[in-house]
PDB file of C-alpha atoms in Angstrom:
ATOM      1  CA  MET J  16       9.472  36.174  48.919  1.00 49.00           C
ATOM      2  CA  SER J  17      11.061  33.188  50.031  1.00 52.00           C
ATOM      3  CA  VAL J  18      14.593  31.859  48.290  1.00 50.00           C
ATOM      4  CA  GLU J  19      12.516  28.495  47.513  1.00 52.00           C
ATOM      5  CA  SER J  20       9.686  30.043  45.768  1.00 73.00           C
ATOM      6  CA  THR J  21      12.305  32.338  43.762  1.00 79.00           C
ATOM      7  CA  THR J  22      14.331  29.592  42.529  1.00 82.00           C
ATOM      8  CA  GLU J  23      11.185  27.390  41.694  1.00 82.00           C
ATOM      9  CA  ARG J  24      10.077  30.345  39.523  1.00 87.00           C
ATOM     10  CA  VAL J  25      13.413  30.856  37.844  1.00 87.00           C
ATOM     11  CA  LEU J  26      13.535  26.890  36.868  1.00 84.00           C
ATOM     12  CA  ARG J  27       9.854  27.169  35.469  1.00 86.00           C
ATOM     13  CA  LEU J  28      11.397  30.396  33.555  1.00 88.00           C
ATOM     14  CA  LEU J  29      14.156  27.844  32.252  1.00 84.00           C
ATOM     15  CA  GLY J  30      11.376  25.611  31.083  1.00 82.00           C
ATOM     16  CA  LEU J  31       9.416  27.987  29.303  1.00 86.00           C
ATOM     17  CA  LEU J  32      12.277  29.230  27.238  1.00 85.00           C
ATOM     18  CA  GLN J  33      13.344  26.008  26.669  1.00 80.00           C
ATOM     19  CA  ARG J  34       9.604  25.164  25.074  1.00 78.00           C
ATOM     20  CA  ARG J  35       9.479  27.227  22.181  1.00 78.00           C
ATOM     21  CA  PRO J  36      11.927  29.901  20.418  1.00 77.00           C
ATOM     22  CA  SER J  37      10.690  33.074  21.669  1.00 83.00           C
ATOM     23  CA  TRP J  38       8.549  34.763  24.523  1.00 89.00           C
ATOM     24  CA  THR J  39       7.569  38.084  24.900  1.00 89.00           C
ATOM     25  CA  ALA J  40       7.638  39.407  28.771  1.00 87.00           C
ATOM     26  CA  ALA J  41       3.906  39.980  29.066  1.00 88.00           C
ATOM     27  CA  GLU J  42       3.591  36.118  27.874  1.00 90.00           C
ATOM     28  CA  LEU J  43       6.114  35.006  30.777  1.00 91.00           C
ATOM     29  CA  ALA J  44       4.542  37.248  33.589  1.00 90.00           C
ATOM     30  CA  ALA J  45       1.055  35.628  32.648  1.00 90.00           C
ATOM     31  CA  GLU J  46       2.834  32.062  32.850  1.00 91.00           C
ATOM     32  CA  LEU J  47       4.329  32.765  36.090  1.00 91.00           C
ATOM     33  CA  SER J  48       1.926  34.982  37.611  1.00 90.00           C
ATOM     34  CA  VAL J  49       4.342  37.707  38.553  1.00 92.00           C
ATOM     35  CA  THR J  50       4.821  41.302  37.092  1.00 91.00           C
ATOM     36  CA  ASP J  51       6.866  42.303  33.757  1.00 88.00           C
ATOM     37  CA  ARG J  52       9.664  43.572  36.244  1.00 90.00           C
ATOM     38  CA  SER J  53      10.096  40.019  38.076  1.00 91.00           C
ATOM     39  CA  VAL J  54      10.692  38.553  34.466  1.00 90.00           C
ATOM     40  CA  ARG J  55      13.553  40.867  34.123  1.00 90.00           C
ATOM     41  CA  ARG J  56      14.779  40.494  37.350  1.00 91.00           C
ATOM     42  CA  ASP J  57      14.411  36.320  36.660  1.00 91.00           C
ATOM     43  CA  VAL J  58      16.454  36.517  33.023  1.00 90.00           C
ATOM     44  CA  GLU J  59      18.958  38.336  34.836  1.00 91.00           C
ATOM     45  CA  ARG J  60      19.478  35.601  37.532  1.00 89.00           C
ATOM     46  CA  LEU J  61      19.628  33.227  34.494  1.00 87.00           C
ATOM     47  CA  ARG J  62      22.257  35.203  32.728  1.00 86.00           C
ATOM     48  CA  ALA J  63      24.150  35.386  36.070  1.00 85.00           C
ATOM     49  CA  LEU J  64      24.296  31.488  36.152  1.00 82.00           C
ATOM     50  CA  GLY J  65      25.740  31.407  32.596  1.00 80.00           C
ATOM     51  CA  TYR J  66      22.636  30.817  30.368  1.00 83.00           C
ATOM     52  CA  PRO J  67      22.514  33.195  27.713  1.00 85.00           C
ATOM     53  CA  VAL J  68      19.023  34.772  27.266  1.00 88.00           C
ATOM     54  CA  HIS J  69      18.874  36.858  24.258  1.00 89.00           C
ATOM     55  CA  ALA J  70      16.300  40.100  24.338  1.00 87.00           C
ATOM     56  CA  ALA J  71      15.113  41.682  21.364  1.00 81.00           C
ATOM     57  CA  ALA J  72      13.342  44.974  21.699  1.00 73.00           C
ATOM     58  CA  GLY J  73      10.014  46.415  19.659  1.00 64.00           C
ATOM     59  CA  VAL J  74       7.088  44.668  18.016  1.00 59.00           C
ATOM     60  CA  GLY J  75       7.872  40.853  17.928  1.00 55.00           C
ATOM     61  CA  GLY J  76      10.514  41.035  20.258  1.00 64.00           C
ATOM     62  CA  GLY J  77      10.986  38.749  23.660  1.00 84.00           C
ATOM     63  CA  TYR J  78      13.136  36.504  25.123  1.00 89.00           C
ATOM     64  CA  GLN J  79      15.053  33.863  23.579  1.00 87.00           C
ATOM     65  CA  LEU J  80      17.689  30.938  25.276  1.00 84.00           C
ATOM     66  CA  GLY J  81      20.283  30.925  23.364  1.00 81.00           C
ATOM     67  CA  ALA J  82      23.400  28.469  22.953  1.00 71.00           C
ATOM     68  CA  GLY J  83      25.672  28.564  26.073  1.00 64.00           C
ATOM     69  CA  THR J  84      29.334  27.129  27.016  1.00 53.00           C
ATOM     70  CA  ARG J  85      27.521  24.463  29.201  1.00 61.00           C
ATOM     71  CA  LEU J  86      24.403  22.260  28.667  1.00 62.00           C
ATOM     72  CA  PRO J  87      21.756  23.968  30.630  1.00 64.00           C
ATOM     73  CA  PRO J  88      19.004  21.692  32.781  1.00 69.00           C
ATOM     74  CA  LEU J  89      16.394  19.721  30.778  1.00 70.00           C
ATOM     75  CA  LEU J  90      13.265  20.794  32.074  1.00 73.00           C
ATOM     76  CA  LEU J  91      10.617  17.900  30.938  1.00 78.00           C
ATOM     77  CA  ASP J  92       6.898  17.846  31.465  1.00 79.00           C
ATOM     78  CA  ASP J  93       5.072  14.207  32.224  1.00 82.00           C
ATOM     79  CA  GLU J  94       4.739  13.219  28.764  1.00 83.00           C
ATOM     80  CA  GLU J  95       8.290  14.435  27.277  1.00 81.00           C
ATOM     81  CA  ALA J  96       9.710  12.354  30.130  1.00 83.00           C
ATOM     82  CA  ILE J  97       8.066   9.307  29.454  1.00 83.00           C
ATOM     83  CA  ALA J  98       8.411   9.506  25.596  1.00 83.00           C
ATOM     84  CA  THR J  99      12.336  10.412  26.181  1.00 82.00           C
ATOM     85  CA  ALA J 100      12.729   7.401  28.908  1.00 81.00           C
ATOM     86  CA  VAL J 101      10.815   5.362  26.037  1.00 77.00           C
ATOM     87  CA  SER J 102      13.333   6.557  23.308  1.00 78.00           C
ATOM     88  CA  LEU J 103      16.474   5.816  25.142  1.00 76.00           C
ATOM     89  CA  ARG J 104      15.184   2.377  25.771  1.00 72.00           C
ATOM     90  CA  LEU J 105      14.666   1.774  22.012  1.00 68.00           C
ATOM     91  CA  ALA J 106      18.442   3.560  21.419  1.00 69.00           C
ATOM     92  CA  SER J 107      20.226   1.121  23.514  1.00 61.00           C
ATOM     93  CA  GLY J 108      19.885  -1.380  20.621  1.00 60.00           C
ATOM     94  CA  GLY J 109      21.200   1.199  17.860  1.00 63.00           C
ATOM     95  CA  THR J 110      23.409   1.065  15.042  1.00 64.00           C
ATOM     96  CA  VAL J 111      25.445   4.051  16.617  1.00 66.00           C
ATOM     97  CA  ALA J 112      28.707   2.975  18.324  1.00 66.00           C
ATOM     98  CA  GLY J 113      28.537   3.612  21.985  1.00 65.00           C
ATOM     99  CA  ALA J 114      25.315   5.009  21.664  1.00 67.00           C
ATOM    100  CA  GLY J 115      23.893   1.887  23.538  1.00 66.00           C
ATOM    101  CA  GLU J 116      25.607   2.473  26.618  1.00 66.00           C
ATOM    102  CA  ALA J 117      25.189   6.066  26.637  1.00 73.00           C
ATOM    103  CA  ALA J 118      21.464   5.617  26.282  1.00 73.00           C
ATOM    104  CA  LEU J 119      21.467   3.426  29.088  1.00 63.00           C
ATOM    105  CA  ARG J 120      23.601   5.959  31.531  1.00 71.00           C
ATOM    106  CA  ALA J 121      21.117   8.642  30.486  1.00 75.00           C
ATOM    107  CA  LEU J 122      18.110   6.140  31.068  1.00 73.00           C
ATOM    108  CA  ALA J 123      19.658   5.633  34.491  1.00 69.00           C
ATOM    109  CA  LYS J 124      19.960   9.306  35.346  1.00 71.00           C
ATOM    110  CA  LEU J 125      16.644  10.192  34.159  1.00 77.00           C
ATOM    111  CA  ASP J 126      15.057   7.206  36.280  1.00 75.00           C
ATOM    112  CA  GLN J 127      16.813   8.238  39.187  1.00 69.00           C
ATOM    113  CA  VAL J 128      15.148  11.838  39.456  1.00 72.00           C
ATOM    114  CA  MET J 129      11.676  10.254  37.923  1.00 81.00           C
ATOM    115  CA  PRO J 130       8.697  10.546  40.295  1.00 83.00           C
ATOM    116  CA  PRO J 131       7.701   7.442  41.204  1.00 83.00           C
ATOM    117  CA  ARG J 132       4.095   7.583  39.269  1.00 84.00           C
ATOM    118  CA  LEU J 133       6.018   8.658  36.147  1.00 84.00           C
ATOM    119  CA  ARG J 134       8.668   5.678  36.819  1.00 80.00           C
ATOM    120  CA  ALA J 135       5.980   3.214  37.410  1.00 82.00           C
ATOM    121  CA  GLU J 136       4.488   4.331  33.662  1.00 83.00           C
ATOM    122  CA  VAL J 137       7.979   4.117  32.119  1.00 78.00           C
ATOM    123  CA  ARG J 138       8.582   0.291  33.385  1.00 77.00           C
ATOM    124  CA  THR J 139       4.924  -0.752  32.527  1.00 79.00           C
ATOM    125  CA  VAL J 140       5.708   0.628  28.954  1.00 76.00           C
ATOM    126  CA  HIS J 141       9.383  -1.077  29.050  1.00 70.00           C
ATOM    127  CA  GLY J 142       7.857  -4.298  30.410  1.00 70.00           C
ATOM    128  CA  ALA J 143       5.221  -4.846  27.612  1.00 72.00           C
ATOM    129  CA  THR J 144       7.730  -4.171  24.851  1.00 65.00           C
ATOM    130  CA  GLU J 145      10.401  -6.347  23.212  1.00 60.00           C
ATOM    131  CA  THR J 146      12.692  -4.819  20.606  1.00 57.00           C
ATOM    132  CA  LEU J 147      13.859  -6.634  17.642  1.00 53.00           C
ATOM    133  CA  VAL J 148      17.261  -5.473  16.205  1.00 53.00           C
ATOM    134  CA  GLY J 149      18.455  -7.101  13.135  1.00 54.00           C
ATOM    135  CA  PRO J 150      22.061  -7.052  12.136  1.00 56.00           C
ATOM    136  CA  GLY J 151      23.631  -3.950  11.746  1.00 61.00           C
ATOM    137  CA  VAL J 152      26.774  -2.050  11.513  1.00 67.00           C
ATOM    138  CA  GLU J 153      27.831   0.336  14.414  1.00 73.00           C
ATOM    139  CA  ILE J 154      29.223   3.759  12.880  1.00 78.00           C
ATOM    140  CA  ASP J 155      31.704   5.823  14.957  1.00 79.00           C
ATOM    141  CA  PRO J 156      29.910   9.045  16.397  1.00 77.00           C
ATOM    142  CA  GLU J 157      32.760  10.979  15.835  1.00 79.00           C
ATOM    143  CA  LEU J 158      32.186  10.060  11.774  1.00 86.00           C
ATOM    144  CA  LEU J 159      28.508  11.120  12.049  1.00 84.00           C
ATOM    145  CA  VAL J 160      29.458  14.619  13.748  1.00 82.00           C
ATOM    146  CA  THR J 161      32.317  15.050  11.173  1.00 87.00           C
ATOM    147  CA  LEU J 162      29.945  14.223   8.381  1.00 90.00           C
ATOM    148  CA  ALA J 163      26.845  16.249   9.577  1.00 87.00           C
ATOM    149  CA  ARG J 164      28.950  19.664  10.416  1.00 86.00           C
ATOM    150  CA  ALA J 165      30.376  19.256   6.666  1.00 90.00           C
ATOM    151  CA  CYS J 166      26.951  19.032   5.366  1.00 90.00           C
ATOM    152  CA  ARG J 167      25.658  21.893   7.321  1.00 87.00           C
ATOM    153  CA  ASP J 168      28.871  24.216   6.820  1.00 88.00           C
ATOM    154  CA  ALA J 169      28.801  22.933   2.814  1.00 92.00           C
ATOM    155  CA  VAL J 170      32.512  21.970   3.179  1.00 94.00           C
ATOM    156  CA  ARG J 171      34.027  19.251   1.023  1.00 96.00           C
ATOM    157  CA  VAL J 172      35.303  16.274   2.793  1.00 97.00           C
ATOM    158  CA  ARG J 173      38.243  13.761   2.022  1.00 97.00           C
ATOM    159  CA  PHE J 174      38.317   9.844   2.730  1.00 97.00           C
ATOM    160  CA  ARG J 175      39.300   6.798   1.463  1.00 95.00           C
ATOM    161  CA  TYR J 176      36.546   4.375   0.435  1.00 95.00           C
ATOM    162  CA  ALA J 177      36.183   0.542   0.195  1.00 90.00           C
ATOM    163  CA  GLY J 178      34.456  -0.618  -2.659  1.00 80.00           C
ATOM    164  CA  ARG J 179      32.836  -3.863  -3.400  1.00 74.00           C
ATOM    165  CA  ASP J 180      36.036  -5.516  -4.361  1.00 73.00           C
ATOM    166  CA  GLY J 181      37.622  -4.322  -1.070  1.00 76.00           C
ATOM    167  CA  ASP J 182      40.047  -2.150  -2.714  1.00 84.00           C
ATOM    168  CA  GLU J 183      40.186   1.687  -1.347  1.00 88.00           C
ATOM    169  CA  HIS J 184      40.483   4.686  -3.224  1.00 90.00           C
ATOM    170  CA  GLU J 185      40.917   8.399  -2.070  1.00 95.00           C
ATOM    171  CA  ARG J 186      37.352  10.407  -2.575  1.00 96.00           C
ATOM    172  CA  THR J 187      37.048  14.227  -2.343  1.00 97.00           C
ATOM    173  CA  VAL J 188      32.968  14.965  -2.229  1.00 97.00           C
ATOM    174  CA  GLU J 189      30.707  17.553  -1.714  1.00 96.00           C
ATOM    175  CA  PRO J 190      28.257  16.002   0.884  1.00 95.00           C
ATOM    176  CA  VAL J 191      24.413  16.736   1.370  1.00 92.00           C
ATOM    177  CA  ARG J 192      22.648  14.479   3.502  1.00 90.00           C
ATOM    178  CA  MET J 193      23.130  11.532   5.532  1.00 88.00           C
ATOM    179  CA  VAL J 194      20.496   8.659   5.262  1.00 86.00           C
ATOM    180  CA  ALA J 195      19.802   5.969   7.762  1.00 81.00           C
ATOM    181  CA  THR J 196      18.185   2.636   7.168  1.00 74.00           C
ATOM    182  CA  ASN J 197      17.442  -0.052   9.987  1.00 64.00           C
ATOM    183  CA  ARG J 198      20.787  -1.764   9.471  1.00 70.00           C
ATOM    184  CA  ARG J 199      23.296   1.107   7.583  1.00 79.00           C
ATOM    185  CA  TRP J 200      24.171   4.678   7.248  1.00 86.00           C
ATOM    186  CA  TYR J 201      24.546   6.306   3.739  1.00 90.00           C
ATOM    187  CA  LEU J 202      26.001   9.627   2.932  1.00 93.00           C
ATOM    188  CA  MET J 203      24.754  11.087  -0.583  1.00 94.00           C
ATOM    189  CA  ALA J 204      27.159  13.565  -2.027  1.00 95.00           C
ATOM    190  CA  TRP J 205      28.432  14.987  -5.275  1.00 96.00           C
ATOM    191  CA  ASP J 206      31.521  13.212  -6.084  1.00 96.00           C
ATOM    192  CA  VAL J 207      34.342  16.041  -7.320  1.00 95.00           C
ATOM    193  CA  ASP J 208      36.847  13.533  -9.246  1.00 92.00           C
ATOM    194  CA  ARG J 209      33.951  11.793 -11.191  1.00 92.00           C
ATOM    195  CA  ASP J 210      31.738  14.981 -11.876  1.00 93.00           C
ATOM    196  CA  ASP J 211      28.616  13.141 -10.385  1.00 93.00           C
ATOM    197  CA  TRP J 212      26.132  11.906  -7.404  1.00 94.00           C
ATOM    198  CA  ARG J 213      27.047   9.267  -5.335  1.00 92.00           C
ATOM    199  CA  ILE J 214      26.125   7.280  -2.235  1.00 91.00           C
ATOM    200  CA  PHE J 215      28.660   5.903  -0.127  1.00 93.00           C
ATOM    201  CA  ARG J 216      28.477   3.694   2.990  1.00 90.00           C
ATOM    202  CA  LEU J 217      29.594   5.251   6.216  1.00 92.00           C
ATOM    203  CA  ASP J 218      30.772   1.421   7.198  1.00 90.00           C
ATOM    204  CA  ARG J 219      33.387   1.583   4.322  1.00 92.00           C
ATOM    205  CA  MET J 220      34.879   5.352   4.981  1.00 94.00           C
ATOM    206  CA  ARG J 221      38.270   5.565   6.451  1.00 93.00           C
ATOM    207  CA  GLU J 222      40.197   8.729   7.211  1.00 94.00           C
ATOM    208  CA  VAL J 223      37.147  11.126   7.030  1.00 95.00           C
ATOM    209  CA  SER J 224      38.605  14.587   7.630  1.00 95.00           C
ATOM    210  CA  ALA J 225      36.629  17.843   6.561  1.00 93.00           C
ATOM    211  CA  THR J 226      38.395  20.603   4.155  1.00 94.00           C
ATOM    212  CA  THR J 227      38.769  24.322   4.726  1.00 92.00           C
ATOM    213  CA  TRP J 228      37.473  24.038   0.925  1.00 93.00           C
ATOM    214  CA  ARG J 229      33.622  25.557   1.001  1.00 93.00           C
ATOM    215  CA  PHE J 230      31.552  24.831  -1.960  1.00 94.00           C
ATOM    216  CA  ARG J 231      28.304  26.344  -3.160  1.00 92.00           C
ATOM    217  CA  PRO J 232      25.262  23.921  -2.834  1.00 91.00           C
ATOM    218  CA  ARG J 233      24.151  22.484  -6.122  1.00 92.00           C
ATOM    219  CA  GLU J 234      20.667  21.365  -7.056  1.00 93.00           C
ATOM    220  CA  HIS J 235      20.085  17.847  -5.955  1.00 92.00           C
ATOM    221  CA  PRO J 236      17.885  14.746  -6.253  1.00 90.00           C
ATOM    222  CA  ASP J 237      15.523  13.729  -3.062  1.00 90.00           C
ATOM    223  CA  PRO J 238      18.437  12.485  -0.851  1.00 89.00           C
ATOM    224  CA  VAL J 239      15.992   9.801   0.363  1.00 86.00           C
ATOM    225  CA  SER J 240      14.632   8.722  -2.963  1.00 85.00           C
ATOM    226  CA  TYR J 241      18.169   8.760  -4.233  1.00 87.00           C
ATOM    227  CA  VAL J 242      19.759   6.576  -1.682  1.00 86.00           C
ATOM    228  CA  GLN J 243      16.603   4.055  -1.878  1.00 80.00           C
ATOM    229  CA  ARG J 244      17.063   3.857  -5.546  1.00 79.00           C
ATOM    230  CA  GLY J 245      20.823   3.007  -5.135  1.00 79.00           C
ATOM    231  CA  MET J 246      20.404   0.524  -2.481  1.00 74.00           C
ATOM    232  CA  THR J 247      17.505  -1.543  -4.481  1.00 71.00           C
ATOM    233  CA  GLU J 248      18.984  -1.329  -8.025  1.00 67.00           C
ATOM    234  CA  ALA J 249      22.555  -0.459  -8.608  1.00 65.00           C
ATOM    235  CA  PRO J 250      24.497  -3.267  -6.706  1.00 66.00           C
ATOM    236  CA  TYR J 251      22.825  -5.990  -8.470  1.00 77.00           C
ATOM    237  CA  ARG J 252      22.924  -8.130 -11.511  1.00 82.00           C
ATOM    238  CA  TYR J 253      19.065  -7.778 -12.486  1.00 85.00           C
ATOM    239  CA  LEU J 254      16.649  -5.066 -12.080  1.00 86.00           C
ATOM    240  CA  VAL J 255      12.947  -6.203 -11.890  1.00 89.00           C
ATOM    241  CA  ARG J 256       9.739  -4.014 -12.478  1.00 91.00           C
ATOM    242  CA  VAL J 257       6.589  -6.392 -11.708  1.00 93.00           C
ATOM    243  CA  ARG J 258       2.941  -4.722 -11.440  1.00 93.00           C
ATOM    244  CA  LEU J 259       1.044  -5.748  -8.480  1.00 93.00           C
ATOM    245  CA  ARG J 260      -2.888  -5.229  -8.050  1.00 93.00           C
ATOM    246  CA  ALA J 261      -2.417  -3.856  -4.784  1.00 91.00           C
ATOM    247  CA  ARG J 262      -2.250  -0.277  -3.498  1.00 91.00           C
ATOM    248  CA  PRO J 263       1.145   1.028  -3.143  1.00 90.00           C
ATOM    249  CA  GLU J 264       0.780   1.366   0.969  1.00 89.00           C
ATOM    250  CA  GLN J 265      -0.377  -2.213   1.103  1.00 90.00           C
ATOM    251  CA  VAL J 266       2.843  -3.492  -0.574  1.00 90.00           C
ATOM    252  CA  ARG J 267       5.305  -1.251   1.253  1.00 89.00           C
ATOM    253  CA  GLU J 268       3.669  -2.699   4.498  1.00 88.00           C
ATOM    254  CA  LEU J 269       5.516  -5.824   3.307  1.00 89.00           C
ATOM    255  CA  VAL J 270       8.528  -4.838   1.484  1.00 86.00           C
ATOM    256  CA  PRO J 271      11.153  -2.649   3.465  1.00 80.00           C
ATOM    257  CA  PRO J 272      12.412   0.619   1.327  1.00 79.00           C
ATOM    258  CA  GLN J 273      15.655  -0.843   1.419  1.00 74.00           C
ATOM    259  CA  VAL J 274      14.705  -3.942  -0.376  1.00 80.00           C
ATOM    260  CA  ALA J 275      12.715  -2.452  -3.093  1.00 84.00           C
ATOM    261  CA  ARG J 276      11.049   0.680  -4.364  1.00 85.00           C
ATOM    262  CA  VAL J 277       7.141   0.746  -5.058  1.00 89.00           C
ATOM    263  CA  GLU J 278       5.287   3.501  -7.288  1.00 87.00           C
ATOM    264  CA  ASP J 279       1.901   4.249  -7.538  1.00 85.00           C
ATOM    265  CA  ASP J 280       0.586   3.127 -10.910  1.00 84.00           C
ATOM    266  CA  ARG J 281      -3.396   2.892 -12.321  1.00 81.00           C
ATOM    267  CA  ASP J 282      -6.307   1.502 -12.151  1.00 83.00           C
ATOM    268  CA  GLY J 283      -5.660  -0.009  -8.679  1.00 88.00           C
ATOM    269  CA  TRP J 284      -2.256  -1.055  -9.694  1.00 93.00           C
ATOM    270  CA  CYS J 285       1.116  -0.338  -8.256  1.00 93.00           C
ATOM    271  CA  LEU J 286       4.835  -0.800  -9.681  1.00 93.00           C
ATOM    272  CA  LEU J 287       7.437  -2.773  -7.571  1.00 91.00           C
ATOM    273  CA  VAL J 288      11.070  -2.326  -8.694  1.00 89.00           C
ATOM    274  CA  ALA J 289      13.698  -4.276  -7.168  1.00 86.00           C
ATOM    275  CA  GLY J 290      17.352  -5.560  -7.710  1.00 83.00           C
ATOM    276  CA  GLY J 291      18.605  -8.952  -7.452  1.00 84.00           C
ATOM    277  CA  ASP J 292      21.353 -11.446  -8.351  1.00 84.00           C
ATOM    278  CA  ASP J 293      19.064 -14.722  -8.246  1.00 88.00           C
ATOM    279  CA  LEU J 294      15.900 -14.466 -10.336  1.00 90.00           C
ATOM    280  CA  ASP J 295      14.442 -17.646  -8.866  1.00 91.00           C
ATOM    281  CA  TRP J 296      14.743 -15.917  -5.332  1.00 90.00           C
ATOM    282  CA  LEU J 297      13.228 -12.641  -6.803  1.00 90.00           C
ATOM    283  CA  ALA J 298      10.249 -14.804  -8.244  1.00 91.00           C
ATOM    284  CA  MET J 299       9.806 -16.523  -4.867  1.00 92.00           C
ATOM    285  CA  HIS J 300       9.404 -13.526  -3.283  1.00 90.00           C
ATOM    286  CA  VAL J 301       7.197 -11.620  -5.513  1.00 91.00           C
ATOM    287  CA  ALA J 302       4.812 -14.791  -5.411  1.00 91.00           C
ATOM    288  CA  ARG J 303       5.100 -14.598  -1.587  1.00 90.00           C
ATOM    289  CA  LEU J 304       3.770 -11.345  -1.585  1.00 91.00           C
ATOM    290  CA  GLY J 305       0.478 -12.725  -2.443  1.00 90.00           C
ATOM    291  CA  PHE J 306      -1.095 -10.118  -5.099  1.00 93.00           C
ATOM    292  CA  GLU J 307      -1.748 -10.809  -8.358  1.00 92.00           C
ATOM    293  CA  ALA J 308       1.253 -10.015 -10.455  1.00 90.00           C
ATOM    294  CA  GLU J 309       2.381  -8.864 -13.966  1.00 92.00           C
ATOM    295  CA  VAL J 310       5.952  -9.139 -15.201  1.00 92.00           C
ATOM    296  CA  LEU J 311       7.209  -6.262 -17.083  1.00 92.00           C
ATOM    297  CA  GLU J 312      10.994  -7.081 -17.073  1.00 89.00           C
ATOM    298  CA  PRO J 313      13.256  -8.685 -17.463  1.00 91.00           C
ATOM    299  CA  PRO J 314      11.755 -11.768 -19.756  1.00 90.00           C
ATOM    300  CA  GLU J 315      13.980 -14.141 -17.593  1.00 92.00           C
ATOM    301  CA  LEU J 316      11.840 -13.503 -14.435  1.00 92.00           C
ATOM    302  CA  ARG J 317       8.820 -15.070 -16.145  1.00 91.00           C
ATOM    303  CA  GLU J 318      11.004 -18.045 -17.006  1.00 92.00           C
ATOM    304  CA  ALA J 319      12.247 -18.145 -13.275  1.00 91.00           C
ATOM    305  CA  ALA J 320       8.413 -17.751 -11.996  1.00 91.00           C
ATOM    306  CA  ALA J 321       7.286 -20.699 -14.398  1.00 92.00           C
ATOM    307  CA  ARG J 322      10.387 -22.899 -12.671  1.00 92.00           C
ATOM    308  CA  LEU J 323       8.749 -21.883  -9.366  1.00 91.00           C
ATOM    309  CA  ALA J 324       5.360 -23.017 -10.255  1.00 91.00           C
ATOM    310  CA  ARG J 325       6.494 -26.485 -11.871  1.00 92.00           C
ATOM    311  CA  ARG J 326       7.955 -26.998  -8.620  1.00 91.00           C
ATOM    312  CA  LEU J 327       5.448 -26.275  -6.474  1.00 89.00           C
ATOM    313  CA  SER J 328       3.169 -28.382  -8.479  1.00 90.00           C
ATOM    314  CA  THR J 329       5.239 -31.157  -7.987  1.00 90.00           C
ATOM    315  CA  MET J 330       5.224 -30.911  -3.953  1.00 88.00           C
TER     316      MET J 330
END
């Protein structure tokens, strides 16, 4: 067998090991159309190149690609290559500092090695797509890595946090999960000093460091729901509850999750919960949704809606 065919088979083997967590020798042999013995030799070739391929004996055993000291070549099929290229294009306008430049570099490398037929398909998608990116706050990737590791390893984190008034205070927390919206990143964590759950905006965090203090994870609310509730309710002067004659999915198409919470109610109605500092503004946006509405609270929202109706009737 030629060196070229052996190299091609070893690369195919590496691609198979990347595709799913575990393979038996028989499965790999069938995919590569070789014997079990050839599979074992090719596994040894991969190990000699520095890629850790773990083997487990017995029933249910097999080969598994482990984490090594360097990143192995990533082998993609046609659909994966197209999806990756399109995703990198979208990532070039993200909210992670430096991610845009890194995504463009990766896209350039991928485009260079793509077959012409795939390159043409990707460029067709790019040519038919525009990305609308709203104003957001860029986050240092190192901060994301530090918090992600702390969440994974269940270690406390210390940082200085700027409140809404601009004053900074030292905080020690037990992090649970980060939640990203289209504009900002948030951390849900147990605040050790305040003995309660809290939400922290990553762009307000300074001097973040993970400690060596491990904590026992405690029962916690759903991070996405908790962060959404904090974004839509906590920071505002007024909390409004309005029933709408519509299905929840209809309203969610019009109202972003960081603006309001939408819950199923009964008899074809749903409940909209939102916060705000200006009741006239809230009344206008509820009216713009175009659904029959019933104001539950606060009573001042009914007065704001009446004022809005009078203004419109005089136009």
